[in-house]
Short mmCIF file of C-alpha atoms in Angstrom, two decimals:
data_model
loop_
_atom_site.label_atom_id
_atom_site.label_comp_id
_atom_site.label_asym_id
_atom_site.label_seq_id
_atom_site.Cartn_x
_atom_site.Cartn_y
_atom_site.Cartn_z
CA MET J 6 8.67 60.28 -5.25
CA ALA J 7 5.19 59.08 -4.41
CA HIS J 8 4.49 57.68 -0.96
CA GLU J 9 1.64 55.20 -0.62
CA VAL J 10 0.04 55.10 2.83
CA GLU J 11 -1.38 51.64 3.42
CA LEU J 12 -3.88 50.64 6.10
CA MET J 13 -1.95 49.18 9.05
CA THR J 14 -4.85 46.94 10.00
CA ALA J 15 -8.23 45.78 8.78
CA GLY J 16 -11.07 47.89 10.14
CA ASN J 17 -13.40 50.81 9.64
CA MET J 18 -12.67 54.38 8.59
CA TRP J 19 -13.61 56.85 11.28
CA LYS J 20 -12.21 60.21 10.16
CA VAL J 21 -10.50 61.36 6.96
CA LEU J 22 -8.59 64.57 7.58
CA VAL J 23 -7.13 65.29 4.10
CA LYS J 24 -8.36 65.75 0.54
CA PRO J 25 -6.52 65.72 -2.80
CA GLY J 26 -4.42 68.83 -3.24
CA ASP J 27 -3.73 69.33 0.50
CA ALA J 28 -0.15 70.05 1.47
CA VAL J 29 0.99 67.81 4.35
CA LYS J 30 4.07 67.57 6.52
CA ALA J 31 5.69 64.36 7.72
CA GLY J 32 3.88 63.27 10.89
CA ASP J 33 0.57 64.97 10.07
CA THR J 34 -2.41 62.71 10.75
CA LEU J 35 -4.05 61.81 7.43
CA PHE J 36 -6.93 59.66 8.65
CA ILE J 37 -8.03 57.72 11.74
CA MET J 38 -9.36 54.19 11.63
CA GLU J 39 -11.60 52.73 14.29
CA VAL J 40 -10.62 49.15 15.01
CA MET J 41 -11.83 47.11 17.96
CA LYS J 42 -12.93 50.21 19.85
CA MET J 43 -9.48 51.77 19.36
CA GLU J 44 -8.53 54.79 17.32
CA VAL J 45 -5.68 54.01 14.92
CA PRO J 46 -4.28 57.21 13.40
CA HIS J 47 -2.21 57.04 10.21
CA GLU J 48 0.42 59.71 9.62
CA ALA J 49 2.12 61.15 6.56
CA PRO J 50 5.52 59.47 6.04
CA ALA J 51 6.95 62.57 4.31
CA ASP J 52 6.22 66.16 3.31
CA GLY J 53 4.26 66.52 0.08
CA THR J 54 0.92 67.02 -1.60
CA VAL J 55 -1.96 64.58 -1.32
CA SER J 56 -2.61 63.24 -4.82
CA ALA J 57 -5.16 60.52 -4.03
CA VAL J 58 -7.58 59.67 -1.22
CA ASN J 59 -9.08 56.21 -1.76
CA ILE J 60 -11.11 55.97 1.42
CA SER J 61 -14.07 57.84 2.89
CA GLU J 62 -15.47 58.35 6.37
CA GLY J 63 -17.80 55.62 7.55
CA GLU J 64 -16.40 52.95 5.22
CA GLU J 65 -16.50 49.54 6.89
CA GLY J 66 -14.65 46.28 6.39
CA LEU J 67 -11.46 47.71 4.89
CA ASP J 68 -8.48 45.37 4.51
CA ALA J 69 -4.95 45.80 5.84
CA GLY J 70 -2.50 46.86 3.13
CA PHE J 71 -5.07 48.81 1.12
CA VAL J 72 -3.49 51.98 -0.28
CA ALA J 73 -5.61 54.65 1.39
CA VAL J 74 -3.74 57.85 0.57
CA VAL J 75 -1.00 58.75 -1.92
CA ILE J 76 1.35 61.66 -1.28
CA ASP J 77 3.50 63.14 -4.08
CA MET U 12 -37.26 33.92 35.85
CA ASN U 13 -37.56 31.18 33.29
CA LYS U 14 -36.18 32.89 30.17
CA ILE U 15 -33.15 35.16 30.23
CA LEU U 16 -32.08 37.42 27.38
CA ILE U 17 -28.35 38.14 27.33
CA ALA U 18 -27.81 41.64 25.94
CA ASN U 19 -24.23 40.96 24.89
CA ARG U 20 -21.99 38.86 22.66
CA GLY U 21 -18.76 36.86 22.69
CA GLU U 22 -17.33 35.02 25.65
CA ILE U 23 -19.40 36.74 28.33
CA ALA U 24 -22.65 35.89 26.53
CA CYS U 25 -21.49 32.25 26.40
CA ARG U 26 -20.49 32.44 30.07
CA VAL U 27 -23.88 33.77 31.20
CA ILE U 28 -25.73 31.24 29.05
CA ARG U 29 -23.80 28.44 30.77
CA SER U 30 -24.83 29.47 34.28
CA ALA U 31 -28.39 30.27 33.25
CA GLN U 32 -28.85 26.86 31.65
CA ALA U 33 -27.34 25.16 34.70
CA LEU U 34 -30.09 26.84 36.76
CA GLY U 35 -32.69 25.43 34.36
CA ALA U 36 -33.51 28.73 32.65
CA ARG U 37 -33.99 29.12 28.91
CA THR U 38 -31.70 31.61 27.19
CA VAL U 39 -32.09 34.15 24.39
CA ALA U 40 -29.03 35.41 22.52
CA VAL U 41 -29.02 38.56 20.42
CA TYR U 42 -26.76 39.14 17.43
CA SER U 43 -25.71 41.72 14.88
CA ASP U 44 -25.03 41.11 11.19
CA ALA U 45 -21.41 40.36 12.11
CA ASP U 46 -22.35 37.68 14.64
CA ARG U 47 -24.88 35.52 12.77
CA GLU U 48 -22.61 32.45 13.01
CA SER U 49 -21.13 33.24 16.44
CA LEU U 50 -20.72 30.75 19.25
CA HIS U 51 -23.01 32.66 21.63
CA VAL U 52 -25.82 32.36 19.09
CA ALA U 53 -25.27 28.63 18.75
CA SER U 54 -25.09 28.19 22.53
CA ALA U 55 -28.41 29.85 23.39
CA ASP U 56 -31.82 28.22 23.16
CA GLU U 57 -33.05 31.01 20.90
CA ALA U 58 -31.44 33.91 19.08
CA VAL U 59 -32.75 37.20 17.74
CA HIS U 60 -31.15 39.44 15.12
CA ILE U 61 -30.98 43.01 16.43
CA GLY U 62 -29.26 45.05 13.72
CA PRO U 63 -26.14 45.89 11.74
CA ALA U 64 -22.57 45.19 12.81
CA LYS U 65 -22.02 48.65 14.28
CA ALA U 66 -22.57 48.35 18.03
CA ALA U 67 -24.47 51.64 18.18
CA GLU U 68 -27.12 50.10 15.93
CA SER U 69 -27.24 46.64 17.53
CA TYR U 70 -25.75 45.83 20.95
CA LEU U 71 -26.30 49.42 22.10
CA ASN U 72 -29.75 49.68 20.55
CA ILE U 73 -32.12 49.64 23.54
CA ASP U 74 -35.30 49.53 21.44
CA ALA U 75 -34.05 46.54 19.44
CA LEU U 76 -33.04 44.69 22.61
CA LEU U 77 -36.40 45.28 24.28
CA ALA U 78 -38.20 44.22 21.11
CA ALA U 79 -36.15 41.00 21.11
CA ALA U 80 -37.15 40.38 24.72
CA ALA U 81 -40.81 40.97 23.95
CA ALA U 82 -40.77 38.80 20.82
CA THR U 83 -39.27 35.83 22.68
CA GLY U 84 -41.18 36.23 25.93
CA ALA U 85 -37.96 36.70 27.89
CA THR U 86 -38.60 37.51 31.54
CA ALA U 87 -35.17 38.81 32.52
CA VAL U 88 -32.16 40.60 31.00
CA HIS U 89 -28.49 40.02 31.86
CA PRO U 90 -26.26 42.75 30.38
CA GLY U 91 -22.83 41.06 30.67
CA TYR U 92 -20.02 43.63 30.76
CA GLY U 93 -19.35 46.54 28.41
CA PHE U 94 -22.06 47.72 25.99
CA LEU U 95 -25.11 48.65 28.16
CA ALA U 96 -24.05 46.89 31.37
CA GLU U 97 -23.60 50.18 33.25
CA ASN U 98 -26.26 52.19 31.48
CA ALA U 99 -28.88 53.21 34.05
CA GLY U 100 -31.24 54.25 31.24
CA PHE U 101 -31.20 50.72 29.83
CA ALA U 102 -31.74 49.21 33.28
CA SER U 103 -34.74 51.51 33.79
CA ARG U 104 -36.24 50.64 30.43
CA VAL U 105 -35.86 46.91 31.17
CA ILE U 106 -37.61 47.35 34.51
CA GLU U 107 -40.36 49.56 33.02
CA ALA U 108 -40.99 46.83 30.42
CA GLY U 109 -41.84 44.52 33.32
CA LEU U 110 -38.65 42.47 33.04
CA VAL U 111 -36.18 41.49 35.73
CA TRP U 112 -32.92 43.42 35.47
CA VAL U 113 -29.98 41.23 36.51
CA GLY U 114 -27.87 43.91 38.10
CA PRO U 115 -27.85 46.76 40.59
CA THR U 116 -30.65 49.33 40.65
CA PRO U 117 -30.54 52.16 38.08
CA ALA U 118 -29.91 54.59 40.94
CA GLN U 119 -26.86 52.58 42.05
CA ILE U 120 -25.50 52.42 38.50
CA ASP U 121 -25.98 56.18 38.19
CA ALA U 122 -24.35 56.97 41.51
CA MET U 123 -21.21 54.96 40.76
CA GLY U 124 -21.08 55.96 37.09
CA ASP U 125 -20.46 59.55 38.07
CA LYS U 126 -16.90 59.36 39.36
CA ALA U 127 -17.04 62.49 41.50
CA ARG U 128 -20.24 61.31 43.16
CA ALA U 129 -18.77 57.86 43.64
CA ARG U 130 -15.77 59.42 45.36
CA SER U 131 -17.90 61.31 47.82
CA LEU U 132 -19.99 58.21 48.59
CA ALA U 133 -16.77 56.27 49.17
CA GLU U 134 -15.43 59.00 51.42
CA ALA U 135 -18.69 59.00 53.39
CA ALA U 136 -18.36 55.22 53.85
CA GLY U 137 -14.88 55.68 55.31
CA VAL U 138 -13.03 54.45 52.21
CA PRO U 139 -9.75 56.30 51.53
CA ILE U 140 -9.81 58.37 48.32
CA VAL U 141 -7.03 59.76 46.14
CA PRO U 142 -6.39 63.47 46.67
CA GLY U 143 -8.50 65.15 43.99
CA SER U 144 -10.11 68.41 42.92
CA ALA U 145 -13.63 69.67 42.38
CA ARG U 146 -15.11 69.33 38.91
CA PHE U 147 -14.54 71.80 36.09
CA PRO U 148 -17.37 71.91 33.52
CA THR U 149 -16.47 72.69 29.87
CA GLY U 150 -14.97 76.14 29.43
CA GLU U 151 -14.83 76.77 33.18
CA LEU U 152 -11.27 76.40 34.38
CA ASP U 153 -11.15 79.15 37.03
CA GLY U 154 -9.05 78.11 39.98
CA LEU U 155 -7.44 75.23 38.05
CA GLU U 156 -3.86 76.11 39.04
CA ALA U 157 -4.69 76.43 42.74
CA ALA U 158 -6.59 73.14 42.68
CA ALA U 159 -3.59 71.44 41.04
CA GLU U 160 -1.25 72.72 43.77
CA GLN U 161 -3.55 71.22 46.41
CA VAL U 162 -3.75 67.85 44.66
CA GLY U 163 0.00 67.78 44.01
CA TYR U 164 2.01 66.82 40.92
CA PRO U 165 2.25 64.56 39.00
CA LEU U 166 -1.49 64.49 38.45
CA LEU U 167 -4.08 63.17 36.06
CA VAL U 168 -6.70 65.24 34.27
CA LYS U 169 -9.70 62.95 34.09
CA ALA U 170 -12.96 63.23 32.18
CA SER U 171 -15.86 62.82 34.61
CA ALA U 172 -17.75 60.71 32.08
CA GLY U 173 -14.74 58.65 30.91
CA GLY U 174 -13.55 55.21 31.94
CA GLY U 175 -11.20 52.33 31.22
CA GLY U 176 -8.33 54.68 30.55
CA ILE U 177 -10.30 56.74 28.06
CA GLY U 178 -10.39 60.46 28.81
CA MET U 179 -7.39 60.53 31.14
CA ARG U 180 -4.17 62.55 30.68
CA LEU U 181 -0.97 62.84 32.71
CA VAL U 182 0.45 66.22 33.71
CA ASP U 183 3.97 66.40 35.20
CA GLY U 184 4.03 70.08 36.11
CA PRO U 185 2.16 73.40 36.00
CA GLU U 186 3.41 74.37 32.52
CA GLN U 187 1.27 71.75 30.72
CA LEU U 188 -1.71 71.96 33.09
CA ARG U 189 -4.07 74.40 31.39
CA LYS U 190 -3.43 73.17 27.85
CA THR U 191 -4.01 69.55 28.89
CA ALA U 192 -7.19 70.39 30.81
CA GLU U 193 -8.58 72.24 27.79
CA ALA U 194 -7.70 69.39 25.42
CA THR U 195 -9.30 66.84 27.76
CA GLN U 196 -12.48 68.92 27.99
CA THR U 197 -12.70 69.15 24.20
CA MET U 198 -12.13 65.42 23.79
CA ALA U 199 -14.64 64.52 26.53
CA GLU U 200 -17.28 66.86 25.11
CA ARG U 201 -16.87 65.16 21.74
CA SER U 202 -16.68 61.57 22.99
CA PHE U 203 -19.08 61.56 25.93
CA GLY U 204 -21.20 64.67 25.37
CA ASP U 205 -19.92 65.96 28.72
CA GLY U 206 -16.66 67.88 28.94
CA THR U 207 -16.46 68.00 32.74
CA VAL U 208 -12.99 67.17 34.09
CA PHE U 209 -11.31 66.89 37.49
CA LEU U 210 -7.76 66.49 38.77
CA GLU U 211 -6.39 63.53 40.68
CA ARG U 212 -3.00 62.70 42.23
CA TYR U 213 -0.94 60.27 40.17
CA ILE U 214 0.99 57.51 41.95
CA PRO U 215 4.11 56.69 39.92
CA ARG U 216 4.66 53.09 41.04
CA ALA U 217 1.14 51.88 41.54
CA ARG U 218 -0.70 48.61 41.65
CA HIS U 219 -4.26 48.12 40.57
CA VAL U 220 -6.01 45.98 43.15
CA GLU U 221 -9.76 45.51 43.19
CA ILE U 222 -12.19 43.88 45.57
CA GLN U 223 -15.04 41.75 44.32
CA VAL U 224 -18.14 42.52 46.32
CA PHE U 225 -21.61 41.08 46.36
CA GLY U 226 -24.52 42.98 47.85
CA PHE U 227 -27.92 41.61 48.71
CA GLY U 228 -29.89 44.83 48.22
CA ASN U 229 -30.85 45.03 51.87
CA GLY U 230 -27.81 46.68 53.39
CA ARG U 231 -25.87 43.46 53.73
CA ALA U 232 -22.83 42.89 51.52
CA VAL U 233 -19.85 40.55 51.44
CA HIS U 234 -16.45 40.84 49.81
CA VAL U 235 -15.06 37.99 47.74
CA TYR U 236 -11.38 38.89 48.18
CA GLU U 237 -9.13 40.88 45.89
CA ARG U 238 -7.71 40.64 42.39
CA ASP U 239 -4.45 42.22 41.31
CA CYS U 240 -4.84 43.63 37.80
CA SER U 241 -1.60 45.59 37.58
CA ILE U 242 -0.35 44.13 34.30
CA GLN U 243 -1.91 46.55 31.85
CA ARG U 244 -1.21 47.99 28.45
CA ARG U 245 -2.78 51.30 27.39
CA PHE U 246 -4.60 51.35 30.77
CA GLN U 247 -6.28 48.05 29.86
CA LYS U 248 -5.86 44.86 31.84
CA VAL U 249 -3.91 41.95 30.36
CA ILE U 250 -3.22 39.65 33.32
CA GLU U 251 -5.17 39.37 36.57
CA GLU U 252 -4.59 37.22 39.61
CA ALA U 253 -5.93 36.45 43.04
CA PRO U 254 -4.82 36.79 45.75
CA ALA U 255 -2.64 39.86 45.11
CA PRO U 256 1.00 38.74 45.41
CA GLY U 257 3.01 40.25 48.24
CA LEU U 258 0.22 42.40 49.60
CA PRO U 259 0.41 42.38 53.42
CA GLN U 260 -2.47 40.53 55.02
CA ALA U 261 -3.48 43.55 57.11
CA VAL U 262 -3.78 45.67 53.95
CA ARG U 263 -5.82 43.02 52.13
CA VAL U 264 -8.24 42.82 55.04
CA LYS U 265 -8.57 46.59 55.34
CA MET U 266 -9.25 46.98 51.61
CA ALA U 267 -11.80 44.18 51.54
CA GLU U 268 -13.63 45.54 54.57
CA ALA U 269 -13.69 49.05 53.11
CA ALA U 270 -15.15 47.75 49.83
CA ALA U 271 -17.83 45.71 51.57
CA ARG U 272 -18.67 48.74 53.72
CA LEU U 273 -19.18 50.89 50.63
CA ALA U 274 -21.43 48.27 49.01
CA ALA U 275 -23.44 47.84 52.20
CA SER U 276 -23.83 51.61 52.65
CA GLN U 277 -25.44 51.80 49.22
CA HIS U 278 -27.68 48.79 49.83
CA TYR U 279 -25.91 47.55 46.73
CA ARG U 280 -27.56 44.71 44.86
CA GLY U 281 -25.58 42.04 43.02
CA ALA U 282 -21.99 41.68 41.84
CA GLY U 283 -19.76 44.73 41.82
CA THR U 284 -16.11 45.61 41.98
CA VAL U 285 -14.44 48.30 44.04
CA GLU U 286 -11.20 49.33 42.35
CA PHE U 287 -8.25 50.67 44.31
CA ILE U 288 -4.93 52.13 43.37
CA VAL U 289 -2.25 50.88 45.74
CA ASN U 290 1.12 52.47 46.27
CA ALA U 291 3.46 49.56 45.48
CA GLU U 292 6.02 50.73 48.04
CA THR U 293 3.96 51.97 51.00
CA PHE U 294 0.80 49.89 50.37
CA GLU U 295 -1.34 52.99 50.96
CA PHE U 296 -4.56 52.39 49.04
CA PHE U 297 -7.09 54.76 47.54
CA PHE U 298 -10.54 54.26 46.03
CA LEU U 299 -10.60 54.60 42.24
CA GLU U 300 -14.12 53.66 41.21
CA MET U 301 -16.80 51.06 41.60
CA ASN U 302 -17.88 49.00 38.61
CA THR U 303 -21.51 48.00 38.78
CA ARG U 304 -21.27 44.87 36.64
CA ILE U 305 -19.64 41.47 36.41
CA GLN U 306 -16.00 42.01 35.42
CA VAL U 307 -14.04 40.35 32.63
CA GLU U 308 -11.66 38.91 35.23
CA HIS U 309 -14.31 37.42 37.56
CA PRO U 310 -13.14 33.82 36.83
CA VAL U 311 -10.01 34.15 39.01
CA THR U 312 -12.27 34.92 41.97
CA GLU U 313 -14.48 31.97 41.10
CA CYS U 314 -11.42 29.68 40.98
CA ILE U 315 -10.16 30.54 44.45
CA THR U 316 -13.59 30.51 46.12
CA GLY U 317 -15.56 27.90 44.20
CA LEU U 318 -18.42 30.40 43.85
CA ASP U 319 -20.26 30.94 40.56
CA LEU U 320 -20.73 34.72 40.58
CA VAL U 321 -23.00 34.77 37.53
CA SER U 322 -25.20 32.12 39.08
CA LEU U 323 -25.38 34.21 42.26
CA GLN U 324 -26.39 37.26 40.19
CA LEU U 325 -29.19 35.27 38.57
CA ARG U 326 -30.39 33.72 41.83
CA LEU U 327 -30.49 37.07 43.61
CA ALA U 328 -32.37 38.64 40.70
CA ALA U 329 -34.86 35.76 40.83
CA GLY U 330 -35.61 36.64 44.44
CA GLU U 331 -33.89 33.65 46.01
CA SER U 332 -32.66 34.17 49.54
CA LEU U 333 -28.87 34.18 49.75
CA ASP U 334 -28.79 34.57 53.53
CA HIS U 335 -26.53 31.53 53.76
CA LEU U 336 -23.82 33.40 51.83
CA THR U 337 -22.14 34.97 54.83
CA GLN U 338 -18.66 36.43 54.92
CA ASP U 339 -17.34 33.51 56.96
CA SER U 340 -18.78 30.98 54.52
CA ILE U 341 -16.64 32.13 51.60
CA PRO U 342 -13.44 30.06 51.38
CA LEU U 343 -10.17 31.10 49.79
CA ALA U 344 -8.20 28.22 48.32
CA GLY U 345 -4.97 28.52 46.38
CA HIS U 346 -4.08 31.03 43.69
CA ALA U 347 -5.58 31.79 40.28
CA ILE U 348 -4.36 33.78 37.30
CA GLU U 349 -6.01 34.90 34.08
CA CYS U 350 -4.35 35.89 30.81
CA ARG U 351 -6.34 37.75 28.20
CA LEU U 352 -5.54 36.50 24.72
CA TYR U 353 -5.96 39.53 22.47
CA ALA U 354 -6.06 39.90 18.68
CA GLU U 355 -3.28 42.45 18.52
CA ASN U 356 0.33 42.86 17.54
CA PRO U 357 2.49 43.70 20.58
CA ALA U 358 5.47 44.47 18.29
CA LYS U 359 3.46 47.27 16.66
CA MET U 360 2.36 49.04 19.84
CA PHE U 361 -0.41 46.48 20.36
CA LEU U 362 -2.07 47.42 17.09
CA PRO U 363 -5.42 45.60 16.79
CA SER U 364 -5.39 42.65 14.40
CA PRO U 365 -8.84 41.58 13.23
CA GLY U 366 -9.21 38.65 10.88
CA LYS U 367 -10.10 35.00 10.49
CA LEU U 368 -8.89 32.40 12.98
CA ALA U 369 -7.39 30.06 10.39
CA ARG U 370 -6.11 27.95 13.27
CA PHE U 371 -7.22 28.22 16.89
CA ALA U 372 -6.04 25.40 19.11
CA LEU U 373 -6.17 25.58 22.89
CA PRO U 374 -5.02 22.96 25.36
CA ALA U 375 -7.72 20.83 26.98
CA ALA U 376 -9.25 22.30 30.13
CA THR U 377 -7.68 19.78 32.47
CA GLU U 378 -7.47 20.11 36.26
CA GLY U 379 -6.82 23.69 37.31
CA VAL U 380 -7.36 25.04 33.78
CA ARG U 381 -10.40 26.98 32.61
CA ILE U 382 -10.83 28.60 29.22
CA ASP U 383 -13.59 31.12 28.51
CA THR U 384 -13.98 32.05 24.88
CA GLY U 385 -16.66 33.08 22.42
CA VAL U 386 -14.92 31.96 19.24
CA ARG U 387 -13.94 28.73 17.46
CA GLU U 388 -11.43 27.88 14.75
CA GLY U 389 -12.70 29.34 11.47
CA ASP U 390 -14.52 32.24 13.17
CA THR U 391 -13.63 35.84 12.41
CA ILE U 392 -12.52 38.37 15.01
CA THR U 393 -14.16 41.47 13.57
CA ALA U 394 -12.99 45.06 13.76
CA TYR U 395 -16.33 46.10 15.27
CA TYR U 396 -15.92 44.83 18.81
CA ASP U 397 -13.18 44.40 21.38
CA PRO U 398 -10.04 42.38 20.57
CA MET U 399 -10.35 39.67 23.22
CA VAL U 400 -10.12 36.16 21.75
CA ALA U 401 -10.12 34.11 24.95
CA LYS U 402 -9.48 34.18 28.67
CA LEU U 403 -7.01 31.56 29.85
CA ILE U 404 -7.46 30.88 33.56
CA CYS U 405 -5.27 28.66 35.73
CA HIS U 406 -5.67 27.66 39.36
CA GLY U 407 -3.14 26.04 41.65
CA ALA U 408 -2.50 25.36 45.32
CA THR U 409 0.19 28.06 45.21
CA ARG U 410 1.07 30.96 42.94
CA ASP U 411 4.03 29.01 41.57
CA GLU U 412 1.77 26.12 40.65
CA ALA U 413 -0.75 28.41 38.96
CA LEU U 414 2.04 30.11 37.00
CA ALA U 415 3.51 26.76 35.92
CA ARG U 416 0.09 25.69 34.67
CA MET U 417 -0.31 28.99 32.84
CA ALA U 418 3.07 28.61 31.16
CA ALA U 419 1.99 25.19 29.88
CA VAL U 420 -1.38 26.49 28.68
CA LEU U 421 0.25 29.38 26.81
CA GLU U 422 2.77 26.96 25.29
CA GLY U 423 -0.11 24.82 24.07
CA THR U 424 -2.01 27.72 22.51
CA THR U 425 -1.78 28.08 18.74
CA VAL U 426 -3.43 30.88 16.79
CA GLU U 427 -2.91 31.44 13.08
CA GLY U 428 -4.49 33.94 10.73
CA ILE U 429 -4.23 36.96 13.03
CA PHE U 430 -1.59 38.44 15.28
CA THR U 431 -2.08 37.72 18.97
CA ASN U 432 -0.28 38.56 22.19
CA VAL U 433 0.35 34.89 23.08
CA GLU U 434 4.14 35.12 22.85
CA PHE U 435 4.01 38.37 24.84
CA LEU U 436 1.94 36.64 27.55
CA ARG U 437 4.47 33.77 27.66
CA ARG U 438 7.26 36.26 28.25
CA VAL U 439 5.40 38.12 31.01
CA VAL U 440 4.54 34.92 32.85
CA ALA U 441 8.15 33.68 32.56
CA HIS U 442 9.66 37.05 33.54
CA ALA U 443 11.73 36.96 36.73
CA ALA U 444 10.11 40.10 38.16
CA PHE U 445 6.64 38.74 37.47
CA GLN U 446 7.59 35.38 38.96
CA ARG U 447 8.67 37.24 42.09
CA GLY U 448 5.29 39.00 42.19
CA GLU U 449 6.78 42.47 41.60
CA VAL U 450 3.80 43.73 39.65
CA PHE U 451 2.86 47.36 39.07
CA THR U 452 0.94 49.19 36.37
CA GLY U 453 4.13 50.32 34.64
CA PHE U 454 5.41 46.73 34.38
CA ILE U 455 5.04 46.31 30.62
CA ASP U 456 6.65 49.65 29.90
CA ALA U 457 9.48 49.05 32.37
CA TYR U 458 10.38 45.65 30.94
CA LYS U 459 9.47 46.23 27.31
CA ALA U 460 12.98 45.32 26.19
CA ASP U 461 12.47 41.82 27.63
CA LEU U 462 8.83 41.46 26.63
CA LEU U 463 8.65 42.95 23.15
CA ALA U 464 12.10 42.35 21.63
#
């Protein structure tokens, strides 16, 4: 079952820690947003393999709810 | 000093513009791409675009700021708080450009910006300091365990170059010590370019009480009483009040005198704040740091004293004599409290919530009510800068009166389009323990079931 990891908040992408094909475990940090001077890490909801990464480091003005990473 | 450039944005830029204009000065705002339509731009007499939305390329861009000053013929620079307010390099560049720097000298900013140096200056001025260790530069942790035993557990590993809760980690016992110190060094090296750390005793039930000081640059300094800023989330202040509730008079006096002594010993110039950590049970107090800027929460001090601290900063910088501002001349009347309205979602661990203020309605600033904000309905709170939407400040003859006013102001505040902490603030202000003045830095965590449910 595919898990879509959506952005929790609008903001800017600071660090992307995974690429397609990476194996991840539940709780691993996938990427970190920078929002209002705060780091907002996003974690994998389940074990699996990253099948899509729709964001890149330095991207600005992203919207909440955008599907950033897909894990299969 | 007839034209003042404000090297900042948001509510503090608006606040400085107000006092500058009242003194008859012209004002220059600066703005990034994200702030073209902002209130501070509309409030100033002139405005200059200084770069893209990212702060590093605009509000932190010293060359762009100095170019804006030169282009407009500004004669002075007020830095506000945050951004470059405590950057000695910026202060020096402003002075070298032949402009008046509205703030302490670069040497004073430098001395207090280095926490270990600030501690030793405080100690030399007879100000009590928290038990702490020597500094450990990156990769050099020899003697760490022995130093920790001397400081005592629980303790904090602190980055020398950090601040505002950033670069600070709690260690309960020796087992986690080395790992935490190494992690803090790595983080500090990455974030601040300086991995130096030190250890400091941690006080479990602590209050954050700070003294507003004002120095005249000639060895004379006054204190402007204390503010209690114990209600914090993620080491950041949410509610501040003055005077500090339940603090014994003898302790208040001792703290204020110690802070003024430190400022005087440095020949400190302008507004500053000496922060203390106070043991909530024993009322022992220890020096934390000195902030060499105007603080976010300065309005509560203005409410109880009737002083305009920004105006005093500007008048001192302009070379006006403030000899009449003696310690005995500063009154203390009533009680004031400030709530910071943040764009954040308390239910989701205070997750930031940028977005458009579809609706933003505040009650009228009637007697005893002051509202400082840099945004209007329809404006956007962007992800680029801090999440503060407004400061709601209430003043009353007593604490109870100030709290009642605050409850009414919070009730009358409506924000739509983004999440805010307004309901959370209502619950804190109405909370029985808060009403009794039982504040401490762990308050929000201790009562989260009441405040966040």
